[in-house]
Short mmCIF file of C-alpha atoms in Angstrom, two decimals:
data_model
loop_
_atom_site.label_atom_id
_atom_site.label_comp_id
_atom_site.label_asym_id
_atom_site.label_seq_id
_atom_site.Cartn_x
_atom_site.Cartn_y
_atom_site.Cartn_z
CA MET A 173 -4.10 15.51 -22.03
CA THR A 174 -4.60 15.63 -18.25
CA GLN A 175 -8.09 16.76 -17.27
CA MET A 176 -8.19 15.21 -13.80
CA LEU A 177 -6.09 16.51 -10.92
CA PRO A 178 -4.70 14.54 -7.96
CA PHE A 179 -6.53 14.81 -4.67
CA ILE A 180 -3.31 13.91 -2.84
CA ASN A 181 0.21 14.50 -4.15
CA GLU A 182 2.65 13.96 -1.32
CA GLN A 183 6.41 13.62 -1.71
CA PHE A 184 8.30 11.58 0.89
CA ASN A 185 12.01 11.73 1.62
CA TRP A 186 12.55 7.98 1.27
CA PRO A 187 11.17 5.31 -1.09
CA ILE A 188 7.73 3.94 -0.23
CA TRP A 189 8.20 0.25 0.49
CA ARG A 190 4.65 -0.67 1.45
CA MET A 191 1.17 0.83 1.81
CA GLU A 192 -1.65 -0.24 4.13
CA ILE A 193 -5.20 1.17 4.22
CA ASP A 194 -7.32 1.26 7.36
CA ASP A 195 -10.83 1.04 5.96
CA MET A 196 -12.51 2.12 9.20
CA SER A 197 -10.77 5.49 9.49
CA ALA A 198 -9.97 5.90 5.77
CA THR A 199 -6.30 6.34 6.63
CA LEU A 200 -3.50 5.35 4.28
CA PHE A 201 -0.26 4.31 5.99
CA VAL A 202 3.12 4.06 4.27
CA GLU A 203 6.34 2.33 5.19
CA LEU A 204 9.42 4.25 4.09
CA ARG A 205 12.81 2.56 3.82
CA ASN A 206 16.22 4.17 3.44
CA SER A 207 18.43 1.25 2.41
CA GLU A 208 21.66 3.25 2.41
CA ASP A 209 21.35 4.39 6.02
CA LYS A 210 19.28 1.38 7.10
CA LYS A 211 16.42 3.39 8.53
CA VAL A 212 12.65 2.90 8.44
CA ALA A 213 9.93 5.49 9.01
CA PHE A 214 6.13 5.48 8.80
CA GLY A 215 3.63 8.00 7.46
CA ALA A 216 -0.14 8.47 7.54
CA ILE A 217 -2.53 10.45 5.32
CA SER A 218 -6.32 10.79 5.46
CA LEU A 219 -8.11 9.56 2.35
CA LEU A 220 -11.10 11.69 3.34
CA ASN A 221 -9.52 15.14 3.24
CA GLY A 222 -5.89 14.61 2.27
CA GLN A 223 -4.52 15.70 5.64
CA VAL A 224 -1.01 14.46 6.36
CA TYR A 225 -1.00 13.20 9.94
CA PHE A 226 2.72 12.37 10.03
CA LYS A 227 5.57 11.51 7.64
CA ASP A 228 8.58 10.42 9.70
CA ILE A 229 7.55 8.38 12.74
CA THR A 230 10.18 5.87 13.82
CA THR A 231 10.35 3.07 16.38
CA PRO A 232 13.16 2.02 18.76
CA GLU A 233 14.20 -0.57 16.16
CA ARG A 234 15.28 1.67 13.29
CA TRP A 235 15.79 -0.95 10.53
CA LEU A 236 14.43 -4.42 11.31
CA THR A 237 10.81 -3.27 11.42
CA GLY A 238 7.83 -2.87 9.08
CA ILE A 239 4.07 -2.48 8.73
CA GLU A 240 1.98 -5.42 9.95
CA ALA A 241 -1.62 -4.15 9.63
CA ALA A 242 -3.94 -1.20 10.27
CA TYR A 243 -7.30 -1.14 12.03
CA ASP A 244 -9.59 1.44 13.65
CA GLY A 245 -7.20 4.35 13.21
CA THR A 246 -4.21 2.42 14.55
CA LEU A 247 -1.09 1.17 12.79
CA LEU A 248 0.49 -2.12 13.87
CA VAL A 249 4.19 -2.58 13.13
CA HIS A 250 6.48 -5.52 13.78
CA ASN A 251 10.17 -6.20 14.21
CA TYR A 252 12.16 -8.94 12.51
CA GLN A 253 13.96 -11.68 14.39
CA SER A 254 17.03 -11.23 12.19
CA GLU A 255 18.23 -9.23 9.22
CA ASN A 256 18.50 -12.36 7.08
CA GLY A 257 15.08 -13.89 7.79
CA PRO A 258 11.42 -13.03 7.22
CA VAL A 259 10.17 -14.10 10.66
CA HIS A 260 8.35 -11.30 12.50
CA LYS A 261 8.87 -10.51 16.16
CA GLY A 262 6.69 -8.47 18.53
CA LEU A 263 4.07 -5.77 17.93
CA ILE A 264 3.98 -2.00 18.36
CA ALA A 265 0.74 0.00 18.00
CA ILE A 266 0.92 3.60 16.75
CA ASP A 267 -1.97 6.07 16.84
CA GLY A 268 -2.81 6.89 13.23
CA THR A 269 -3.42 10.59 13.86
CA SER A 270 -0.85 11.67 16.44
CA GLY A 271 1.89 9.12 15.69
CA GLN A 272 2.19 8.33 19.39
CA THR A 273 3.01 4.79 20.48
CA LEU A 274 -0.03 3.28 22.23
CA TRP A 275 1.55 0.04 23.40
CA SER A 276 4.20 -2.54 22.60
CA ASN A 277 4.45 -6.26 23.29
CA TYR A 278 7.48 -8.28 22.19
CA THR A 279 6.02 -11.71 22.96
CA LEU A 280 2.90 -11.33 20.79
CA ALA A 281 2.92 -12.12 17.08
CA PHE A 282 0.34 -11.12 14.47
CA ASP A 283 -1.65 -13.79 12.63
CA HIS A 284 -4.33 -11.95 10.63
CA LEU A 285 -6.90 -9.18 10.71
CA CYS A 286 -10.60 -9.91 11.21
CA ILE A 287 -13.69 -7.70 11.36
CA ASN A 288 -13.29 -7.37 15.15
CA GLY A 289 -9.60 -6.52 15.19
CA PRO A 290 -6.17 -8.16 15.06
CA THR A 291 -5.77 -11.86 15.76
CA VAL A 292 -2.56 -12.59 17.64
CA TYR A 293 -0.75 -15.34 19.52
CA ASN A 294 2.00 -15.66 22.10
CA ALA A 295 5.12 -16.63 20.15
CA GLN A 296 6.60 -18.28 23.24
CA VAL A 297 3.74 -20.77 23.58
CA GLN A 298 3.55 -23.86 21.38
CA PRO A 299 1.33 -24.89 19.77
CA PRO A 300 0.14 -21.32 19.17
CA LYS A 301 -3.35 -20.34 20.34
CA LEU A 302 -5.09 -17.44 18.64
CA PHE A 303 -6.69 -14.55 20.53
CA LEU A 304 -8.55 -11.42 19.53
CA ALA A 305 -6.62 -8.37 20.75
CA ASP A 306 -7.72 -4.82 21.55
CA ILE A 307 -5.73 -2.77 19.06
CA LYS A 308 -5.88 0.34 21.28
CA THR A 309 -4.43 -1.32 24.41
CA GLY A 310 -2.85 -4.60 23.32
CA GLY A 311 -4.99 -6.52 25.80
CA LEU A 312 -6.25 -9.98 24.87
CA LEU A 313 -10.04 -9.88 24.67
CA GLN A 314 -11.04 -13.49 24.02
CA ALA A 315 -10.10 -16.63 22.18
CA TYR A 316 -10.35 -16.33 18.41
CA GLN A 317 -13.72 -17.58 17.11
CA PRO A 318 -13.70 -18.13 13.33
CA VAL A 319 -17.50 -18.03 13.06
CA ILE A 320 -17.65 -14.57 14.69
CA ASP A 321 -14.22 -13.17 13.85
CA THR A 322 -14.58 -13.39 10.09
CA PRO A 323 -11.99 -11.96 7.63
CA LEU A 324 -12.01 -8.21 7.08
CA ASN A 325 -12.79 -6.81 3.62
CA ASN A 326 -10.50 -3.86 2.96
CA HIS A 327 -12.26 -2.86 -0.30
CA ILE A 328 -8.97 -2.76 -2.20
CA VAL A 329 -9.14 -3.74 -5.87
CA VAL A 330 -6.01 -4.52 -7.87
CA PRO A 331 -5.73 -4.45 -11.66
CA GLN A 332 -5.49 -7.46 -13.92
CA MET A 333 -2.38 -8.09 -15.98
CA LEU A 334 -3.61 -8.73 -19.52
CA PRO A 335 -2.15 -9.19 -23.00
CA ALA A 336 -2.40 -5.85 -24.80
CA ASP A 337 -4.03 -7.61 -27.77
CA LEU A 338 -7.20 -8.13 -25.69
CA LEU A 339 -7.74 -4.38 -25.50
CA LYS A 340 -7.06 -3.33 -29.08
CA GLU A 341 -10.11 -1.04 -29.02
CA LEU A 342 -8.32 1.26 -26.57
CA THR A 343 -6.60 4.17 -28.27
CA LEU A 344 -3.33 4.54 -26.40
CA PRO A 345 -0.57 6.96 -27.38
CA ALA A 346 2.15 4.43 -26.60
CA GLU A 347 2.82 0.86 -27.64
CA PRO A 348 2.84 -1.50 -24.63
CA TYR A 349 6.21 -3.14 -24.15
CA ALA A 350 6.17 -6.96 -23.94
CA ASN A 351 2.50 -6.88 -25.04
CA THR A 352 1.30 -6.60 -21.44
CA LEU A 353 -0.59 -4.02 -19.43
CA HIS A 354 -2.39 -3.64 -16.12
CA TYR A 355 -6.10 -2.94 -16.51
CA LEU A 356 -9.06 -2.09 -14.29
CA GLU A 357 -12.53 -0.66 -14.82
CA HIS A 358 -14.07 1.53 -12.11
CA ASN A 359 -17.23 3.62 -12.33
CA SER A 360 -17.13 4.99 -15.89
CA TYR A 361 -13.34 4.90 -16.17
CA ARG A 362 -10.89 2.44 -17.68
CA ILE A 363 -7.49 2.54 -16.00
CA VAL A 364 -4.41 1.28 -17.83
CA SER A 365 -0.77 1.02 -16.86
CA LEU A 366 1.85 -0.04 -19.39
CA HIS A 367 5.58 -0.02 -20.00
CA THR A 368 7.37 1.51 -22.97
CA PHE A 369 10.90 0.91 -24.25
CA PHE A 370 12.52 3.73 -26.18
CA GLN A 371 16.17 4.74 -26.61
CA GLU A 372 17.30 1.98 -24.28
CA LYS A 373 15.04 3.25 -21.49
CA LEU A 374 12.15 1.39 -19.88
CA LYS A 375 9.35 3.62 -18.59
CA GLN A 376 6.02 2.98 -16.88
CA HIS A 377 2.90 5.01 -17.68
CA LEU A 378 -0.60 5.39 -16.25
CA TYR A 379 -3.67 6.37 -18.28
CA ILE A 380 -7.26 7.01 -17.24
CA ILE A 381 -9.82 6.83 -20.04
CA ASN A 382 -13.42 8.04 -19.74
CA SER A 383 -16.57 6.43 -21.15
CA GLU A 384 -16.11 8.31 -24.43
CA GLY A 385 -12.67 6.84 -24.97
CA VAL A 386 -10.85 10.08 -24.13
CA ILE A 387 -7.69 10.02 -22.05
CA VAL A 388 -8.44 12.33 -19.13
CA TYR A 389 -5.30 11.63 -17.13
CA HIS A 390 -1.73 10.55 -17.81
CA ASP A 391 1.29 10.26 -15.57
CA LEU A 392 4.76 8.81 -15.82
CA LEU A 393 5.14 6.44 -12.89
CA ASN A 394 8.77 5.43 -13.44
CA SER A 395 11.05 7.23 -15.87
CA ASN A 396 14.08 4.96 -15.96
CA ILE A 397 13.72 1.42 -14.64
CA GLN A 398 15.58 -1.81 -15.34
CA LYS A 399 12.69 -4.29 -15.41
CA LEU A 400 8.91 -4.52 -15.66
CA GLN A 401 7.23 -3.32 -12.49
CA PRO A 402 4.46 -5.23 -10.69
CA GLU A 403 1.06 -3.73 -9.76
CA ALA A 404 1.13 -0.09 -10.78
CA PHE A 405 -1.92 1.08 -8.83
CA VAL A 406 -4.81 0.04 -6.62
CA VAL A 407 -8.35 1.33 -6.17
CA HIS A 408 -9.87 1.72 -2.72
CA LYS A 409 -13.55 2.58 -2.95
CA ASN A 410 -13.40 5.65 -5.26
CA ASN A 411 -9.72 6.43 -4.73
CA LEU A 412 -7.09 5.56 -7.32
CA ILE A 413 -3.78 5.22 -5.49
CA TYR A 414 -0.30 4.90 -6.97
CA ILE A 415 3.37 5.62 -6.29
CA LYS A 416 5.37 7.87 -8.62
CA GLU A 417 9.15 7.54 -8.93
CA ARG A 418 9.21 5.35 -5.81
CA SER A 419 8.69 8.14 -3.26
CA ALA A 420 5.65 10.23 -4.22
CA LEU A 421 2.14 9.16 -3.21
CA ILE A 422 -0.64 10.15 -5.62
CA VAL A 423 -4.39 9.75 -5.01
CA LEU A 424 -7.20 10.67 -7.43
CA ASN A 425 -10.95 10.64 -6.87
CA LEU A 426 -12.75 8.64 -9.53
#
């Protein structure tokens, strides 16, 4: 059934908790979390040639940390103020190719990403005032100007969740569980993710169907899960990106 082959098929040691794509450098960053040992690591892969830049970069804070954003070949990570709260604390910038720490600042907090870089504020100053920061050095460049510093388009497209009845013309080898599926059209392909329930096991599948209605790719995303999973995949430009069995990153060129 499979006629397409993955461009990237990278297995990580820990579950992938979050992905972030830097559109400027075409780098995909992952946040890996080991809940048993309470450790976090970060990885980076080129979406241009599949090169793995790094897979196990850590920060001084080994657990209360996570991805904030990515811009111009640089990954921004944050700490948490406490284990029981969602409030972020501080910023650390990591070079997306070498994995080296470029700078850290534990008084700055991230607000959002704009076309000119990260917008930050001093968490110790109230009311907060936004500034544009240099992601390579952490220096504050100028006050945030909404007219100039417009939101950044990351070119990521997510599928729609639709009732399976709306797509009866699709010939699928499995019956969608709960009458729902995730669906997206890109170039000449129709991409479908659905769940099946058989012998007391819930599984999640991915299908790619060409313009002639032929399934050219199939993969089992999750083989034994307890509940319906959210977004199964995303498309960035011509890359279809998904996670298999929680810890494998798969990318196909469409």
